[in-house]
Short mmCIF file of C-alpha atoms in Angstrom, two decimals:
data_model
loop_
_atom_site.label_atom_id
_atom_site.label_comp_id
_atom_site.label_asym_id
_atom_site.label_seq_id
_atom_site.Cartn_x
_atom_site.Cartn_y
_atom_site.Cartn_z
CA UNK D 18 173.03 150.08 -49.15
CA UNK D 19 175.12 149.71 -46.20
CA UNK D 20 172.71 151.08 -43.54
CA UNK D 21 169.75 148.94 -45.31
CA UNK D 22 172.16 145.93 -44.64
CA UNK D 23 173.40 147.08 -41.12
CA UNK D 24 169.30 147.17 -40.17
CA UNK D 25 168.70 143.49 -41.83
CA UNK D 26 171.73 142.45 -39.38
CA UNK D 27 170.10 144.39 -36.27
CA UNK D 28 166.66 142.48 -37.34
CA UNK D 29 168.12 139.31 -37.67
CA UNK D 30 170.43 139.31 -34.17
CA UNK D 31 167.18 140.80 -32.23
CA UNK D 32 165.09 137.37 -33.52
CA UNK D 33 168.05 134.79 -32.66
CA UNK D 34 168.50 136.78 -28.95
CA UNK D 35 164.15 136.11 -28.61
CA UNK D 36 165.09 132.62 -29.85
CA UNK D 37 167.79 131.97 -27.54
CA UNK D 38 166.06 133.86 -24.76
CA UNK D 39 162.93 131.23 -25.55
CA UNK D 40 164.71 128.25 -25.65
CA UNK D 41 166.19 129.44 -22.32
CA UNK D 42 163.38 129.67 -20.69
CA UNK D 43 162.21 126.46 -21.40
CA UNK D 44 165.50 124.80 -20.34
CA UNK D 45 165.02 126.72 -16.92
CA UNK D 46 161.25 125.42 -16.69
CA UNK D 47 162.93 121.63 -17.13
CA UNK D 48 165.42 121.97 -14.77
CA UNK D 49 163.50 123.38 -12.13
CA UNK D 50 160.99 120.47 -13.07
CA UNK D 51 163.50 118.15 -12.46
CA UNK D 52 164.46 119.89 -9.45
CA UNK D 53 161.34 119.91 -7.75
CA UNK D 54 161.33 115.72 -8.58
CA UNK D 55 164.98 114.74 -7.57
CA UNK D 56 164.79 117.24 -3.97
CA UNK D 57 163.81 114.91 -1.61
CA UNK D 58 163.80 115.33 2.19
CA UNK D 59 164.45 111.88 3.07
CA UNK D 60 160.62 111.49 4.49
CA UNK D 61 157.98 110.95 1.78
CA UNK D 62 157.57 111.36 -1.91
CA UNK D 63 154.21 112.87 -2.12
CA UNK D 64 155.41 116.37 -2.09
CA UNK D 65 157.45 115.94 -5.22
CA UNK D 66 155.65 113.20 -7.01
CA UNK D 67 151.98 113.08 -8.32
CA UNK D 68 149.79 109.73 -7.75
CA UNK D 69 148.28 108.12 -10.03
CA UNK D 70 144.48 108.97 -10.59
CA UNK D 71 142.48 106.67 -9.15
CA UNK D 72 143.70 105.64 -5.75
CA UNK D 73 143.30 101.88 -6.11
CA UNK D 74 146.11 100.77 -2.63
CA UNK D 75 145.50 100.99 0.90
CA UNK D 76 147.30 100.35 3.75
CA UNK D 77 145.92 98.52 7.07
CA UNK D 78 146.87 99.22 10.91
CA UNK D 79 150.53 98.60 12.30
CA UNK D 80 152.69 95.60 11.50
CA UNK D 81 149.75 94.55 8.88
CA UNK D 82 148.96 95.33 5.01
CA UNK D 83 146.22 94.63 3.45
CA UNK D 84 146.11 95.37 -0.08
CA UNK D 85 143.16 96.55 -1.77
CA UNK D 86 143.67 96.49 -6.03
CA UNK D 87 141.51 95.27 -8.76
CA UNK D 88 144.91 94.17 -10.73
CA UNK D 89 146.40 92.44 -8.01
CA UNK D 90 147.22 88.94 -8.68
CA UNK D 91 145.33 87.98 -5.57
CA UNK D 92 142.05 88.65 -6.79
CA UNK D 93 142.81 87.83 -10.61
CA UNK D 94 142.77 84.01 -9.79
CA UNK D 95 141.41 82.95 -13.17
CA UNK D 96 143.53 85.30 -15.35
CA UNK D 97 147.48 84.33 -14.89
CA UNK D 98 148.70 86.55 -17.74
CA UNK D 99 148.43 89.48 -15.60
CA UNK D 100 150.42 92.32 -17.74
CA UNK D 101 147.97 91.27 -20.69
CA UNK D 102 145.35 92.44 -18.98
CA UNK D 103 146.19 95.37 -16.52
CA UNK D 104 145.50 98.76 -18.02
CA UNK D 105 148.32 100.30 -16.47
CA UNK D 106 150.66 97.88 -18.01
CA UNK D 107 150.87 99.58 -21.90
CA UNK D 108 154.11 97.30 -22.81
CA UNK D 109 153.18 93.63 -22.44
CA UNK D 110 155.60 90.35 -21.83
CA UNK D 111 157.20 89.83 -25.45
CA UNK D 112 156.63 85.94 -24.74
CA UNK D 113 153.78 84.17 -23.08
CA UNK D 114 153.09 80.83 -21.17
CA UNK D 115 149.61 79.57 -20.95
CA UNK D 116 150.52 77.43 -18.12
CA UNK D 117 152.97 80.09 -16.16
CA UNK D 118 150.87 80.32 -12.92
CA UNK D 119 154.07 82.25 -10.93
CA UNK D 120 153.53 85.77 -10.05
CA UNK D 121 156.89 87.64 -9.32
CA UNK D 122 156.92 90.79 -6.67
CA UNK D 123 160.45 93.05 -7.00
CA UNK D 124 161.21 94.58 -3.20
CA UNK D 125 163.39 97.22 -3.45
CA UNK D 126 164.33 99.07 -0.33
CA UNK D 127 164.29 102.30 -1.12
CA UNK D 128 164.92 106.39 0.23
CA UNK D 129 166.21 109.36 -1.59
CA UNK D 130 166.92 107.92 -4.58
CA UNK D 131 164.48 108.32 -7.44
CA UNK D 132 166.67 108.82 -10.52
CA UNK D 133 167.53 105.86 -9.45
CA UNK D 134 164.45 104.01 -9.23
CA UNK D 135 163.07 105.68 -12.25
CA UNK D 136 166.18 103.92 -14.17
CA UNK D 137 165.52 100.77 -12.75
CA UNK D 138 161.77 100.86 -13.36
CA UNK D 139 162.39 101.16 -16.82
CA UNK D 140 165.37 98.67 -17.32
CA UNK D 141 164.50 96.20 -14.94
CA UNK D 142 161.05 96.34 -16.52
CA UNK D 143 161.59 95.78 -19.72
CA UNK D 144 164.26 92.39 -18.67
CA UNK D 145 161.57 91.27 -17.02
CA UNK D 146 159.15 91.54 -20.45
CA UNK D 147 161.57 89.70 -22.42
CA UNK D 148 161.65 86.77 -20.18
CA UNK D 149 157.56 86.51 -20.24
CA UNK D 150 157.21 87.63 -16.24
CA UNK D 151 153.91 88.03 -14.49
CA UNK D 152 155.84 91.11 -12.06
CA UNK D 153 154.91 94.17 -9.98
CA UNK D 154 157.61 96.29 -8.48
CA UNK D 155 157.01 97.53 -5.19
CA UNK D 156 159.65 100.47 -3.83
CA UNK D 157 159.38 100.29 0.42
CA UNK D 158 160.03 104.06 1.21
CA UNK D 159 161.24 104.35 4.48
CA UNK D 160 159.42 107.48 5.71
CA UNK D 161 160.30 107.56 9.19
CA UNK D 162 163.28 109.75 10.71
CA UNK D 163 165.54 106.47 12.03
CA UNK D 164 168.36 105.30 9.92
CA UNK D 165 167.94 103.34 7.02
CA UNK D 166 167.16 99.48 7.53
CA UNK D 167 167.19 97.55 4.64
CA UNK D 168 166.51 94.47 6.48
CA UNK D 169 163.21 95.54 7.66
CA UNK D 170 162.12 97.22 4.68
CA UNK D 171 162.59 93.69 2.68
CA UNK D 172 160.54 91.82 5.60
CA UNK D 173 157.98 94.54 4.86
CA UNK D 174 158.21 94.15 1.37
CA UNK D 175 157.70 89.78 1.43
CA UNK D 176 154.45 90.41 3.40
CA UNK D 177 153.03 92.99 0.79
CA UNK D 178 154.08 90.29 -1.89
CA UNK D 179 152.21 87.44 0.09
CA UNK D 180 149.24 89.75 0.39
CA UNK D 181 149.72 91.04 -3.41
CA UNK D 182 149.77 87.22 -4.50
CA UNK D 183 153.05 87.20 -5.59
CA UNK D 184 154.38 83.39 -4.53
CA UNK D 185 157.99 84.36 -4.99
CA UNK D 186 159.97 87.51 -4.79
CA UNK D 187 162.95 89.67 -6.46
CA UNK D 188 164.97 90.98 -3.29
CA UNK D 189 166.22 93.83 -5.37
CA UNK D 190 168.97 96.69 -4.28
CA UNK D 191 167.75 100.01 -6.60
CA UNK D 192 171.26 100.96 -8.18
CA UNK D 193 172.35 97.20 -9.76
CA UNK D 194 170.18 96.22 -13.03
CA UNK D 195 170.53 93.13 -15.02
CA UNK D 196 172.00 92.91 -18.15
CA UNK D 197 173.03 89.59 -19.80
CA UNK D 198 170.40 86.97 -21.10
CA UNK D 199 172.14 84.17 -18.39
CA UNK D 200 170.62 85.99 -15.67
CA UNK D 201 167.21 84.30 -14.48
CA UNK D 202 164.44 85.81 -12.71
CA UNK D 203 161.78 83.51 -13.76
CA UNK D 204 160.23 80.84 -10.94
CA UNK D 205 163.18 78.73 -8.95
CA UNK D 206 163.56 75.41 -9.69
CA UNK D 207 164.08 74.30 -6.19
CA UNK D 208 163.29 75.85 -2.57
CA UNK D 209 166.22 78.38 -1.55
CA UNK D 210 167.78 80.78 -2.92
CA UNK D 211 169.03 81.85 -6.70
CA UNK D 212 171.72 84.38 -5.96
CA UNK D 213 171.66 86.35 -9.48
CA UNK D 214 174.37 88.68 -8.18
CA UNK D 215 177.23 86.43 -7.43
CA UNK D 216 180.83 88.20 -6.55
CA UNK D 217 182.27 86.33 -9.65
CA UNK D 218 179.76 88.12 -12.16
CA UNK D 219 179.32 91.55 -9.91
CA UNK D 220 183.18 92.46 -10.49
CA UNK D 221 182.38 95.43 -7.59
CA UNK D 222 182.65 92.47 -4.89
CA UNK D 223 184.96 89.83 -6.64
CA UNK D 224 187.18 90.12 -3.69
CA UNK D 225 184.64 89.19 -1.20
CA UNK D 226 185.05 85.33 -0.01
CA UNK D 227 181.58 85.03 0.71
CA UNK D 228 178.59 87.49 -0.47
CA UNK D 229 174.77 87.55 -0.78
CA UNK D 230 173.51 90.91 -1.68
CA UNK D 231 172.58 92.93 -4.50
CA UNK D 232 169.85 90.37 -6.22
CA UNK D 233 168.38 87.28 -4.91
CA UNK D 234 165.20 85.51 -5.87
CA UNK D 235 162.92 83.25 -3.43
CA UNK D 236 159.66 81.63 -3.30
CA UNK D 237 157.86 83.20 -0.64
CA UNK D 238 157.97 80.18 1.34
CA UNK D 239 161.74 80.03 1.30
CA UNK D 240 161.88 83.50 2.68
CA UNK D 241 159.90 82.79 5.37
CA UNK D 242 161.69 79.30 6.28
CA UNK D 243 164.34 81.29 7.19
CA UNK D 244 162.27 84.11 9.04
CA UNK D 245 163.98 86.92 6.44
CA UNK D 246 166.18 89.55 7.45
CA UNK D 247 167.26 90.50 10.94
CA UNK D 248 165.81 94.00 12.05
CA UNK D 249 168.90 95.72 13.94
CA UNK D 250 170.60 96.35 11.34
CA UNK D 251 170.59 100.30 10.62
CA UNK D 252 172.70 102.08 8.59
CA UNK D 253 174.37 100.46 5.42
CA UNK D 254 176.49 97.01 5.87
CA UNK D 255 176.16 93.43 7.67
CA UNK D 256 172.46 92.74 7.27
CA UNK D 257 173.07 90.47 3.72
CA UNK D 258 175.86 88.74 5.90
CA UNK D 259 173.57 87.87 8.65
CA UNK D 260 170.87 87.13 5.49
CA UNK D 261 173.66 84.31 4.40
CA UNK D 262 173.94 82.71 7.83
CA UNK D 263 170.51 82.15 8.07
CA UNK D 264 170.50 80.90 4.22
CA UNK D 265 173.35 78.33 5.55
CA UNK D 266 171.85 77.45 8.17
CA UNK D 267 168.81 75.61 5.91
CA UNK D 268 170.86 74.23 3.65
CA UNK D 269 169.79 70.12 2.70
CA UNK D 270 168.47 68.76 -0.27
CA UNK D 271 165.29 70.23 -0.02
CA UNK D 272 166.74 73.97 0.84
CA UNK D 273 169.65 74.63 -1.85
CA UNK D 274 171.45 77.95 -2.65
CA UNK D 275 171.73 78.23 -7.14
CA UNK D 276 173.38 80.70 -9.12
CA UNK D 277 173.37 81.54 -12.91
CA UNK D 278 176.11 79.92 -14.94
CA UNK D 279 179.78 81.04 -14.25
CA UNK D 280 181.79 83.53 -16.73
CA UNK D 281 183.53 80.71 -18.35
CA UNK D 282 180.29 78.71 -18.73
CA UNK D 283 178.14 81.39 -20.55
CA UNK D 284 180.45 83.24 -23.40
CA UNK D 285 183.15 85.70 -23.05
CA UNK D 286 184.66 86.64 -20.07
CA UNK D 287 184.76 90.04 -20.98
CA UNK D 288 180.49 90.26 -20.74
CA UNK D 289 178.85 92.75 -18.88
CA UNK D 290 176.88 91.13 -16.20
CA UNK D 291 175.34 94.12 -14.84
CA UNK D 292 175.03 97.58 -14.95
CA UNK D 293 175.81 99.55 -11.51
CA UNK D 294 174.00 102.66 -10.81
CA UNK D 295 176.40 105.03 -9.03
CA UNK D 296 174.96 108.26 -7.61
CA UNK D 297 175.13 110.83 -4.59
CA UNK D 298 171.81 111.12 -4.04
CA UNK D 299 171.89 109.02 -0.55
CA UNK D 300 175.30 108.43 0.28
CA UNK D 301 176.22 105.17 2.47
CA UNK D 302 176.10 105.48 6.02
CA UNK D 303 178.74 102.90 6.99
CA UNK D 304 179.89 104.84 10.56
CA UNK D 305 178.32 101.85 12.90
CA UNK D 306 178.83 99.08 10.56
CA UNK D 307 181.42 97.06 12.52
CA UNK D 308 179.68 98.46 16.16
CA UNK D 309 176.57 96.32 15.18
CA UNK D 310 175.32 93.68 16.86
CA UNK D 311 177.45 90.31 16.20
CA UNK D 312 175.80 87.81 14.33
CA UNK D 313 175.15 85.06 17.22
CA UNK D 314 173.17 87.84 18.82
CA UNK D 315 170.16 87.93 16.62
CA UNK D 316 169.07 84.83 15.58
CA UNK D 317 165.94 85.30 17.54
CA UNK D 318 165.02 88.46 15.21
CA UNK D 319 163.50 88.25 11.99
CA UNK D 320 160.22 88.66 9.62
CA UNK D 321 157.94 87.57 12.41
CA UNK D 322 159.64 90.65 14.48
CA UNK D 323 159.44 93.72 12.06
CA UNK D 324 157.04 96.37 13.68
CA UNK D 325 156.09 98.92 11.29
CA UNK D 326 153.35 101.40 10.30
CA UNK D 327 152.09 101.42 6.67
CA UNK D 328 151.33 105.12 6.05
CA UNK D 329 150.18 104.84 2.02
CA UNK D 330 150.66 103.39 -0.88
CA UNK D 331 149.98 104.37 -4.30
CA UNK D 332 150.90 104.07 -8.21
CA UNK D 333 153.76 106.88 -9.15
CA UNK D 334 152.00 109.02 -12.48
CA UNK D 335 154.90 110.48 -13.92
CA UNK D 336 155.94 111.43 -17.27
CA UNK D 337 158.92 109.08 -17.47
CA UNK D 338 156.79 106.42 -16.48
CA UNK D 339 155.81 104.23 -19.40
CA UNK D 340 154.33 101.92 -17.21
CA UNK D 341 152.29 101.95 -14.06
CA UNK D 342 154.00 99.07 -12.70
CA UNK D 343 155.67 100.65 -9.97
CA UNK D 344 153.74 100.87 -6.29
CA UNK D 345 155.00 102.42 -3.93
CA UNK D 346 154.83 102.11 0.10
CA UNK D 347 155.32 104.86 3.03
CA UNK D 348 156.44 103.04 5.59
CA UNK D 349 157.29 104.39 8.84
CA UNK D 350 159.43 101.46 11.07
CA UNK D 351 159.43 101.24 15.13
CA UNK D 352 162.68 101.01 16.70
CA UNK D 353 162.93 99.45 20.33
CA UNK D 354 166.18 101.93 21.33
CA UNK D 355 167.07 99.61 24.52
CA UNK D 356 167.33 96.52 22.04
CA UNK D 357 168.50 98.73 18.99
CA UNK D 358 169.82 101.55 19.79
CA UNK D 359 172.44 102.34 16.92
CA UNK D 360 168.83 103.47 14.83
CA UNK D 361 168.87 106.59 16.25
CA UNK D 362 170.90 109.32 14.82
CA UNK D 363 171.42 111.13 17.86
CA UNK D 364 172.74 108.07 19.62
CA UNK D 365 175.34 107.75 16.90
CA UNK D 366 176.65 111.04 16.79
CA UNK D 367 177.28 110.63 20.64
CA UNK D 368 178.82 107.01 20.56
CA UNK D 369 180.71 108.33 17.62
CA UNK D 370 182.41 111.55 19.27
CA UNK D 371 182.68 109.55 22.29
CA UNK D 372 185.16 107.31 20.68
CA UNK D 373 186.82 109.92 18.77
CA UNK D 374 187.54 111.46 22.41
CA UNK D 375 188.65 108.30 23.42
CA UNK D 376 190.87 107.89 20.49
CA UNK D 377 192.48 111.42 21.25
CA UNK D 378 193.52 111.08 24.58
CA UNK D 379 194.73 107.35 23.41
CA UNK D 380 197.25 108.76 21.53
CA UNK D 381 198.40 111.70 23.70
CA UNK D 382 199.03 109.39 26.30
CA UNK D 383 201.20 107.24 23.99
CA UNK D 384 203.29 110.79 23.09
CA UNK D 385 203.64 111.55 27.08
CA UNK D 386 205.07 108.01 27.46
#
């Protein structure tokens, strides 16, 4: 009896080890899936990513885009309710307006970080739905092998939208996603700029006397009053400053600057405005962010200055995509190194031990003193 039981134990260990072993597997099939989509080398997304099917974007020669898409609101004049109709959308607005004619494009500047994205597609997506907004979210990939300029990539970004038909746009960092109903991105009221990201209600920049990053939404036409972003900004930091001069600059009773309603104006000051998306993926390259150019030194340089190729752009198919309503553009941007030079890694690296060196014998000729 005891061997017969001692077998029936030997049977029933060798099955759970071929379960576990199974179940294994799979788990090492996901992760390496996962793998394969997160590894990025900092150039383009087409070697991890599949496109959709049908290849409905195109891109046009330098410093141009022309977009070519039978669901673009630019040739869907007679049909507002866009999401209604677009096969790729499969999750439609939960409310509807008849007479909302307003198309909204989402720029997000964007490299190396597509868990990100992917959380923010679906998030940001689905606020958007609940507030009834005609939207498209377009992710500018900077492909090229300069520093990142999020400046430029926005410029970028406003003349897709124009060319998209999208009259006002979502200038949208990728790791900070909405989260309390008081937050607005429908049409703005008045020409400017709605700042949904205030420091008040972003607690990560409470500190900050004066701030204008994260979120903001503009009518097209705002955006290019001010001629958009400065382009010599590369690296992380400064460019949203420079972004608020400008902003200031315009400011009159036909040019305003709105925000959403303050913490003691909208419920409990405990709320969660926001929710921050903190990752490693592409760390911050701050090193030049104080040897940039000063502000008075670029008001000459803006969306009418960006020089940039548009390599491809194309509808992400992936399995954590609900929705299609993601495009996204390879963009490689020019960099004049005599005007700009700080875009260039190599440049840094020297400027950077350069003042290290400097910094070194600094202080051993304060010790020989």
């Amino acid at each position: 009896m005891t061997g017969f039981r001692n077998t029936w134990i030997a049977v029933i260990l060798s099955l759970l080890l071929l379960l576990a072993s199974a179940f294994l597997l799979q788990q090492s099939k996901v992760l390496s899936s996962l793998h394969l989509t997160r590894v990025k080398l900092g150039r383009t997304l087409v070697e991890s990513h599949q496109e959709a099917p049908s290849q409905i974007l195109s891109c046009s020669a330098s410093n141009s885009v022309e977009v070519t898409d039978l669901n673009s609101f630019s040739t869907q004049t007679n049909s507002p309710l866009l999401l209604q109709n677009d096969p790729r959308i499969l999750t439609k607005p939960t409310s509807s307006n008849p007479d909302e004619q307003h198309h909204l494009c989402v720029i997000i500047p964007y490299r190396n970080r597509w868990v990100q994205l992917l959380v923010l597609n679906h998030l940001l997506g689905r606020f958007l739905r609940n507030q009834g907004i005609q939207y498209r979210m377009f992710a500018i990939n900077q492909s090229d092998s300069y520093r990142f300029n999020r400046g430029s990539l926005m410029n970028v970004g406003v003349q897709i939208a124009s060319k998209y038909g999208c009259d006002y746009v979502a200038l949208q960092d990728v790791d900070l996603i909405p989260a309390h109903h008081t937050l607005s991105y429908r049409y703005p009221k008045e020409e400017g700029v709605y700042h949904v990201s205030p420091n008040d209600l972003w607690l990560q920049y409470q500190t900050l006397r004066e701030f204008l990053g994260g979120i903001a939404i503009m009518t097209v036409s705002s955006y290019l009053q001010i001629d958009g972003f400065a382009n010599l900004y590369w690296g992380w930091g400064r460019e949203d400053d420079e972004f608020l001069r400008r902003v200031r600059m315009h400011l009159s009773e036909n040019f305003t600057m709105q925000r959403p309603p303050r913490r003691n104006e909208s419920g409990s000051e405990n709320d969660e405005y926001f929710t921050h998306l903190h990752g490693n993926e592409s760390p911050r390259d701050k090193r030049t962010m104080w040897l940039l150019p000063d502000l008075e030194d670029v008001k000459v340089n803006g969306y009418k200055h960006v020089q940039f190729k548009c390599k491809r752009m194309y509808v992400m198919d992936e399995p954590d995509m609900v929705d299609k309503d993601l495009i996204i553009v390879d963009v490689e941007l020019m960099c004049n190194t005599t005007l700009s030079p700080y875009c260039d890694e190599a440049y840094v690296e020297a400027v950077l031990k350069k003042k290290e060196m400097e910094e070194k014998e600094a202080k051993k000729a304060e010790l020989n003193k």
